[in-house]
Amino acid sequence: AQSVAQPEDQVNVAEGNPLTVKCTYSVSGNPYLFWYVQYPNRGLQFLLKYITGDNLVKGSYGFEAEFNKSQTSFHLKKPSALVSDSALYFCAVDGGGSYIPTFGRGTSLIVHP
Amino acid sequence: EAGVAQSPRYKIIEKRQSVAFWCNPISGHATLYWYQQILGQGPKLLIQFQNNGVVDDSQLPKDRFSAERLKGVDSTLKIQPAKLEDSAVYLCASSPQGLSTYEQYFGPGTRLTVT
């Protein structure tokens, strides 16, 4: 069975500071990893994904994530946070390319002016 | 490109009543998903279609939930009879085939309240 853990329910950061939202996973087979963002009263939007290749992947809105196989992690990062980044962030994993992803519980990111 | 469409956006029903949700995926997307998102939790997959065939429905409560995908395009999800614990947002998503293009496009969701 595949699973995702987002250990922080909430992350608080000041505008302009770097941010990190953590994600660890457990799968059998090669992991396919995703980050999605959910703004209030809206559906989830794709941010970025790791399928294969470079461990550092870049996505929308200046976000990036680093795949670390030994630590089974896929943390989301941004060098300089904006107030508009405040939203709910979900990590998802698909083990082996089954097209059946499992989502984490989500992390609420709050960026303070 | 039009996004994933869902209707209705909101629905309030009493327990034991029935309800149906509709989803129109992005044109050409072979894979369609229905998720249940309870407040404070991540989306939980209910059913996945590949074209008009079911790929996975292991987490669908089949005694009360049913879903179909007509001609490999639109899909409906039905709950009959509804229970209080079915109150959630029901999300539809679609995805093109192929690992290089593998990402999900989500609709705005239908917020169901069962009283």
GROMACS .gro file of N, CA and C in nm, chain A residues 19-62:
model
  132
   19LEU      N    1   1.024   2.936   0.222
   19LEU     CA    2   0.928   2.845   0.285
   19LEU      C    3   0.958   2.701   0.244
   20THR      N    4   0.922   2.610   0.334
   20THR     CA    5   0.931   2.467   0.307
   20THR      C    6   0.807   2.400   0.361
   21VAL      N    7   0.744   2.318   0.279
   21VAL     CA    8   0.631   2.235   0.320
   21VAL      C    9   0.675   2.091   0.301
   22LYS      N   10   0.669   2.013   0.409
   22LYS     CA   11   0.729   1.880   0.409
   22LYS      C   12   0.634   1.770   0.361
   23CYS      N   13   0.693   1.670   0.297
   23CYS     CA   14   0.617   1.554   0.251
   23CYS      C   15   0.710   1.433   0.250
   24THR      N   16   0.665   1.324   0.311
   24THR     CA   17   0.735   1.197   0.300
   24THR      C   18   0.638   1.093   0.249
   25TYR      N   19   0.691   0.987   0.188
   25TYR     CA   20   0.604   0.892   0.122
   25TYR      C   21   0.652   0.750   0.145
   26SER      N   22   0.564   0.656   0.116
   26SER     CA   23   0.596   0.515   0.122
   26SER      C   24   0.526   0.446   0.006
   27VAL      N   25   0.605   0.382  -0.081
   27VAL     CA   26   0.550   0.309  -0.195
   27VAL      C   27   0.636   0.186  -0.222
   28SER      N   28   0.580   0.092  -0.293
   28SER     CA   29   0.660  -0.014  -0.352
   28SER      C   30   0.667   0.020  -0.501
   29GLY      N   31   0.786   0.014  -0.555
   29GLY     CA   32   0.803   0.056  -0.692
   29GLY      C   33   0.849   0.200  -0.700
   30ASN      N   34   0.872   0.246  -0.819
   30ASN     CA   35   0.918   0.384  -0.838
   30ASN      C   36   0.806   0.482  -0.802
   31PRO      N   37   0.841   0.587  -0.727
   31PRO     CA   38   0.738   0.685  -0.690
   31PRO      C   39   0.719   0.791  -0.796
   32TYR      N   40   0.595   0.825  -0.816
   32TYR     CA   41   0.559   0.941  -0.896
   32TYR      C   42   0.496   1.040  -0.798
   33LEU      N   43   0.554   1.159  -0.788
   33LEU     CA   44   0.521   1.250  -0.679
   33LEU      C   45   0.466   1.382  -0.733
   34PHE      N   46   0.370   1.437  -0.661
   34PHE     CA   47   0.299   1.555  -0.707
   34PHE      C   48   0.276   1.651  -0.591
   35TRP      N   49   0.268   1.779  -0.624
   35TRP     CA   50   0.218   1.880  -0.532
   35TRP      C   51   0.102   1.953  -0.599
   36TYR      N   52  -0.003   1.972  -0.520
   36TYR     CA   53  -0.120   2.048  -0.563
   36TYR      C   54  -0.149   2.156  -0.460
   37VAL      N   55  -0.210   2.265  -0.507
   37VAL     CA   56  -0.248   2.374  -0.417
   37VAL      C   57  -0.400   2.395  -0.427
   38GLN      N   58  -0.461   2.425  -0.314
   38GLN     CA   59  -0.606   2.449  -0.310
   38GLN      C   60  -0.632   2.583  -0.244
   39TYR      N   61  -0.687   2.674  -0.322
   39TYR     CA   62  -0.728   2.804  -0.268
   39TYR      C   63  -0.871   2.791  -0.217
   40PRO      N   64  -0.914   2.877  -0.126
   40PRO     CA   65  -1.048   2.867  -0.069
   40PRO      C   66  -1.157   2.861  -0.176
   41ASN      N   67  -1.247   2.766  -0.158
   41ASN     CA   68  -1.364   2.749  -0.245
   41ASN      C   69  -1.326   2.720  -0.391
   42ARG      N   70  -1.208   2.663  -0.410
   42ARG     CA   71  -1.167   2.627  -0.545
   42ARG      C   72  -1.113   2.485  -0.546
   43GLY      N   73  -1.109   2.425  -0.663
   43GLY     CA   74  -1.054   2.291  -0.676
   43GLY      C   75  -0.903   2.292  -0.667
   44LEU      N   76  -0.845   2.175  -0.663
   44LEU     CA   77  -0.701   2.163  -0.654
   44LEU      C   78  -0.636   2.201  -0.788
   45GLN      N   79  -0.521   2.266  -0.778
   45GLN     CA   80  -0.445   2.302  -0.897
   45GLN      C   81  -0.308   2.236  -0.891
   46PHE      N   82  -0.265   2.182  -1.003
   46PHE     CA   83  -0.135   2.118  -1.014
   46PHE      C   84  -0.023   2.221  -1.001
   47LEU      N   85   0.079   2.187  -0.921
   47LEU     CA   86   0.195   2.275  -0.907
   47LEU      C   87   0.318   2.218  -0.978
   48LEU      N   88   0.351   2.093  -0.945
   48LEU     CA   89   0.469   2.031  -1.004
   48LEU      C   90   0.465   1.881  -0.979
   49LYS      N   91   0.556   1.810  -1.049
   49LYS     CA   92   0.560   1.665  -1.036
   49LYS      C   93   0.702   1.616  -1.056
   50TYR      N   94   0.728   1.499  -0.995
   50TYR     CA   95   0.851   1.425  -1.022
   50TYR      C   96   0.809   1.290  -1.079
   51ILE      N   97   0.857   1.263  -1.200
   51ILE     CA   98   0.833   1.132  -1.262
   51ILE      C   99   0.966   1.058  -1.273
   52THR      N  100   1.064   1.123  -1.330
   52THR     CA  101   1.198   1.067  -1.343
   52THR      C  102   1.293   1.181  -1.375
   53GLY      N  103   1.424   1.156  -1.367
   53GLY     CA  104   1.519   1.259  -1.407
   53GLY      C  105   1.575   1.338  -1.291
   54ASP      N  106   1.595   1.467  -1.310
   54ASP     CA  107   1.655   1.553  -1.208
   54ASP      C  108   1.575   1.551  -1.080
   55ASN      N  109   1.648   1.545  -0.968
   55ASN     CA  110   1.582   1.540  -0.839
   55ASN      C  111   1.515   1.672  -0.803
   56LEU      N  112   1.564   1.782  -0.858
   56LEU     CA  113   1.503   1.913  -0.830
   56LEU      C  114   1.409   1.947  -0.944
   57VAL      N  115   1.283   1.961  -0.911
   57VAL     CA  116   1.184   1.994  -1.014
   57VAL      C  117   1.127   2.132  -0.986
   58LYS      N  118   1.106   2.206  -1.093
   58LYS     CA  119   1.050   2.340  -1.081
   58LYS      C  120   0.908   2.340  -1.134
   59GLY      N  121   0.824   2.421  -1.068
   59GLY     CA  122   0.685   2.423  -1.107
   59GLY      C  123   0.630   2.563  -1.118
   60SER      N  124   0.499   2.571  -1.102
   60SER     CA  125   0.429   2.698  -1.118
   60SER      C  126   0.456   2.791  -1.001
   61TYR      N  127   0.439   2.921  -1.026
   61TYR     CA  128   0.442   3.027  -0.925
   61TYR      C  129   0.573   3.031  -0.846
   62GLY      N  130   0.683   2.985  -0.905
   62GLY     CA  131   0.814   2.992  -0.839
   62GLY      C  132   0.842   2.881  -0.741
   0.00000   0.00000   0.00000
